[in-house]
Amino acid sequence: MAVEEEGLRVFQSVKIKIGEAKNLPTYPGPNKMRDCYCTVNLDQEEVFRTKIVEKSLCPFYGEDFYCEIPRSFRHLSFYIFDRDVFRRDSIIGKVAIQKEDLQKYHNRDTWFQLQHVDADSEVQGKVHLELRLSEVITDSGVVCHKLATRSEAKKTKVKKKTNNPQFDEVFYFEVTRPCSYSRKSHFDFEDEDVDKLEIRVDLWNASNLKFGDEFLGELRVPLKVLRQSSPHEAWYFLQPRDSGSKSLKPGDLGSLRLNVVYTEDHVFSSDYYRPLRDLLLRSADVEPVSASAAHILGEVCREKQEAAIPLVRLFLHYGRVVPFISAIASAEVRRTQDPNTIFRGNSLTSKCIDETMKLAGMQYLHVTLKPTIEEICQSHKSCEIDPVRLKDGESLESNMENLRQFVDRVFSVITKSGVSCPTVMCDIFFSLREAAAKRFQDDLDVRYTAVSSFIFLRFFAPAILSPNLFQLTPHHTDPQTSRTLTLVSKTIQTLGSLSKSKSASFKESYMAAFYEFFNEQKYADAVKNFLDLISSSGRRDPKSVQQPILLKEGFMIKRAQGRKRFGMKNFKKRWFRLTNHEFTYQKSKGDLPLYSIPIENILAVEPLEEESFKMKNMFQVIQPERALYIQANNCVEAKAWIDILTKVSQCNQKRLAVYHPSAYLNGHWLCCRASSDTAAGCSPCTGGLPANIQLDIDGDRETERIYSLFSSYMSKLEKMQEACGSRSVYDGPEQEEYSAFLIDDPQQTYKTLKQVIAGVGALEQEHAQYKRDKFKKTKYGSQEHPIGDKSFQSYIRQQSETPAHSM
């Protein structure tokens, strides 16, 4: 979900690694240990929570979190909580990073000191304020100034059950004159009278509890703003107040290790990207492929992964990923001298195939592995086979048998899953197999190892080792389960490798001994049959697989639909489950469904306006008879549910073109006031999304990301041009700075580089012009950029320092 600006879409996303906390304060009790978890918050809205780490003052979390951010925000915050079984969980401390500071910590492991949390500092939101200074003469003939303000100053009426109160109240304050004052003109006042004064607005959440009202924020406006314009009207961000309490020394609350990658993409309409996009999409047809724009991006990026992510997404979107990967894979195979090292490095080919498997193969991975991984996690059986690590009372033979059963189960579900492997992966594996067999005709196993090095080594084995990174488990597994999964992953990796001396491939003697269980020929035959199936051409249509695929599940709150004539239309917490066949809810996970909506009956999925029920993060699933109103836990979850429900129902023939953005209550629609509950909608439905539930890719956004990479590595592009020129005219020893580039055809590569630099330059000019135009139109103090918006203040400084015609 992008934030729309004039002629531009802005996408925000954040990827976070929550590492560990250390030196947390001791619990004031005999135990002194704490049971802690960490939350991720956009301002004060929680969007993610880690598992609880028990009995530790240095908890290790090791959890990753990624989300698209669907709204504006000021702070990315992290709170450390101590779980309390009998009372409300207590906050130990927080880390709050201002949005404009996120780039300082981009993709760097950083230790942050935890800060104190109190009601006076936890603020968010904004206030619209209007000030007017007028001079009046009282009945006694005394001249004074009155300040008129439209805001929640003094004390307004309480606005109940809303996060967006509208007060529209006027208050007057007398601005008195010193006795020495002699009237000069109606609006000529001295600096000392007004400049030292300020108006302060406090916002409170009214409470009937004995603890009193809750402070929400304040703002302070110096009256000297009225010298510039009267009346003064502007939006202000609410600010924290100084509570006057002495803060503890830094480090008293401990620290938290984080790695944050915040990305903001400013995307133009599609026509702007056509020259660069067409150049990239022709990459598979360029001879040699090393002279193509996509391959050049891999050469100039510091990490191949940087280039692989947007390239694969772009090529998948336009159906060109198989030809491109086939071309770069064939070129890499031709350069490989030893069949035992085929695709073993971190090349552009390897990274592109990894990324394709992550995108196209995630549902396949879940269907294949998730039930067995969940069984291993829930069983808590000991599988330790290292004699040195055995605990008292454990039996080595019993542990080996437990581990053997788990390995057998995982091996069986993998080798029987070939028919479910996505077509795009199979087509890539087919091209790898053909290229390897052609290059190393004397090695009969290379057609297998070329494929197994990806499907086992880079796909299944990492998912077994770290299931939380592939959404197979919600959190990092406990130490014992993690150890079991490590041993299973090692064994599966070796079984899939088809190496000729498997026992010798283990460094640990206990693993070599355990592997004797699997030396039977049936295991090698099963692997080869599986690899043959997923790398053969002319495979079956994947749509013929009709098994239900679980797409998303979790607790949400739903409003009763009124299916019973006299039933209560109240709100209840339910467990929701979405597959490619139906959308259901039940009381708890594992219960029988209370209600089911077939996918073909979903006519639209749209947000529901907050004013309908005075509740945030609500959306509606519209059916032929009625709409189901649902509240998600936070804005990120609401967006995720809307997106996946929309995608899975996108091809329904009876989808609506218009809908009601508000609810039908008290005999009419709140949005358009129509009285009939069957009245046609009053707002257009959200634009169409890709019907493929696995691949929701925005081609223009990916091209913008590629442009940004080329732009940031412009000096390397120019250096590569120099290298092409050097090789064209000089056939001797090469300068060291040029040797890092792979250049097979200097003339063709130079030609492509020239086109890339021209395309990047044109987009740079468009971005620069857009920024200049936006700078001219934007008003500081508007609702979009309230006073106190530090990110906009930083933007103003940048623009004032940028020459008028710079790019």
mmCIF file of N, CA and C in Angstrom, residues 277 279-284 293-295 308 310-325 352 697 702 706:
data_model
loop_
_atom_site.group_PDB
_atom_site.id
_atom_site.type_symbol
_atom_site.label_atom_id
_atom_site.label_comp_id
_atom_site.label_asym_id
_atom_site.label_seq_id
_atom_site.Cartn_x
_atom_site.Cartn_y
_atom_site.Cartn_z
ATOM 1 N N ARG A 277 13.771 0.056 -18.126
ATOM 2 C CA ARG A 277 13.116 -1.252 -17.976
ATOM 3 C C ARG A 277 13.323 -2.120 -19.226
ATOM 4 N N LEU A 279 15.674 -1.941 -21.401
ATOM 5 C CA LEU A 279 17.092 -2.312 -21.463
ATOM 6 C C LEU A 279 17.367 -3.511 -20.557
ATOM 7 N N LEU A 280 16.783 -3.519 -19.378
ATOM 8 C CA LEU A 280 16.975 -4.625 -18.432
ATOM 9 C C LEU A 280 16.318 -5.901 -18.941
ATOM 10 N N LEU A 281 15.089 -5.784 -19.464
ATOM 11 C CA LEU A 281 14.350 -6.970 -19.890
ATOM 12 C C LEU A 281 14.957 -7.626 -21.127
ATOM 13 N N ARG A 282 15.794 -6.901 -21.858
ATOM 14 C CA ARG A 282 16.492 -7.499 -23.018
ATOM 15 C C ARG A 282 17.751 -8.263 -22.614
ATOM 16 N N SER A 283 18.055 -8.282 -21.337
ATOM 17 C CA SER A 283 19.340 -8.844 -20.875
ATOM 18 C C SER A 283 19.553 -10.289 -21.304
ATOM 19 N N ALA A 284 18.491 -11.099 -21.252
ATOM 20 C CA ALA A 284 18.634 -12.519 -21.595
ATOM 21 C C ALA A 284 19.029 -12.724 -23.053
ATOM 22 N N ALA A 293 22.565 -5.257 -19.271
ATOM 23 C CA ALA A 293 22.367 -4.292 -18.180
ATOM 24 C C ALA A 293 22.207 -4.996 -16.843
ATOM 25 N N ALA A 294 21.461 -6.120 -16.814
ATOM 26 C CA ALA A 294 21.238 -6.826 -15.559
ATOM 27 C C ALA A 294 22.549 -7.400 -15.012
ATOM 28 N N HIS A 295 23.378 -7.974 -15.885
ATOM 29 C CA HIS A 295 24.650 -8.542 -15.427
ATOM 30 C C HIS A 295 25.582 -7.432 -14.949
ATOM 31 N N ALA A 308 20.419 -8.980 -7.041
ATOM 32 C CA ALA A 308 19.543 -10.122 -7.332
ATOM 33 C C ALA A 308 18.098 -9.868 -6.917
ATOM 34 N N PRO A 310 15.965 -7.052 -6.632
ATOM 35 C CA PRO A 310 15.067 -6.348 -7.564
ATOM 36 C C PRO A 310 15.066 -6.941 -8.968
ATOM 37 N N LEU A 311 16.211 -7.502 -9.421
ATOM 38 C CA LEU A 311 16.241 -8.099 -10.761
ATOM 39 C C LEU A 311 15.276 -9.273 -10.873
ATOM 40 N N VAL A 312 15.326 -10.175 -9.911
ATOM 41 C CA VAL A 312 14.450 -11.354 -9.954
ATOM 42 C C VAL A 312 12.986 -10.927 -9.891
ATOM 43 N N ARG A 313 12.678 -9.983 -9.024
ATOM 44 C CA ARG A 313 11.292 -9.537 -8.897
ATOM 45 C C ARG A 313 10.803 -8.890 -10.198
ATOM 46 N N LEU A 314 11.664 -8.097 -10.827
ATOM 47 C CA LEU A 314 11.290 -7.473 -12.097
ATOM 48 C C LEU A 314 11.072 -8.532 -13.182
ATOM 49 N N PHE A 315 12.012 -9.473 -13.300
ATOM 50 C CA PHE A 315 11.907 -10.507 -14.338
ATOM 51 C C PHE A 315 10.729 -11.447 -14.085
ATOM 52 N N LEU A 316 10.436 -11.745 -12.809
ATOM 53 C CA LEU A 316 9.257 -12.559 -12.504
ATOM 54 C C LEU A 316 7.980 -11.837 -12.932
ATOM 55 N N HIS A 317 7.932 -10.552 -12.671
ATOM 56 C CA HIS A 317 6.741 -9.765 -12.998
ATOM 57 C C HIS A 317 6.460 -9.782 -14.503
ATOM 58 N N TYR A 318 7.513 -9.730 -15.301
ATOM 59 C CA TYR A 318 7.345 -9.687 -16.753
ATOM 60 C C TYR A 318 7.567 -11.053 -17.416
ATOM 61 N N GLY A 319 7.647 -12.127 -16.612
ATOM 62 C CA GLY A 319 7.762 -13.465 -17.166
ATOM 63 C C GLY A 319 9.075 -13.744 -17.874
ATOM 64 N N ARG A 320 10.169 -13.091 -17.449
ATOM 65 C CA ARG A 320 11.466 -13.243 -18.117
ATOM 66 C C ARG A 320 12.530 -13.857 -17.213
ATOM 67 N N VAL A 321 12.129 -14.374 -16.052
ATOM 68 C CA VAL A 321 13.147 -14.827 -15.103
ATOM 69 C C VAL A 321 13.834 -16.107 -15.580
ATOM 70 N N VAL A 322 13.095 -17.025 -16.215
ATOM 71 C CA VAL A 322 13.713 -18.285 -16.659
ATOM 72 C C VAL A 322 14.736 -18.043 -17.772
ATOM 73 N N PRO A 323 14.418 -17.279 -18.829
ATOM 74 C CA PRO A 323 15.447 -17.013 -19.852
ATOM 75 C C PRO A 323 16.679 -16.301 -19.286
ATOM 76 N N PHE A 324 16.477 -15.345 -18.366
ATOM 77 C CA PHE A 324 17.623 -14.614 -17.825
ATOM 78 C C PHE A 324 18.508 -15.531 -16.982
ATOM 79 N N ILE A 325 17.905 -16.284 -16.073
ATOM 80 C CA ILE A 325 18.708 -17.175 -15.221
ATOM 81 C C ILE A 325 19.368 -18.264 -16.063
ATOM 82 N N CYS A 352 20.392 -15.125 -7.673
ATOM 83 C CA CYS A 352 19.115 -14.976 -8.388
ATOM 84 C C CYS A 352 18.246 -16.214 -8.212
ATOM 85 N N ILE A 697 4.013 -8.269 -7.172
ATOM 86 C CA ILE A 697 5.214 -7.493 -7.501
ATOM 87 C C ILE A 697 4.808 -6.266 -8.293
ATOM 88 N N GLU A 702 10.220 -1.981 -8.642
ATOM 89 C CA GLU A 702 11.486 -2.714 -8.769
ATOM 90 C C GLU A 702 12.451 -1.979 -9.707
ATOM 91 N N ILE A 706 16.214 -0.531 -8.922
ATOM 92 C CA ILE A 706 17.393 -0.788 -9.758
ATOM 93 C C ILE A 706 18.037 0.539 -10.157
#
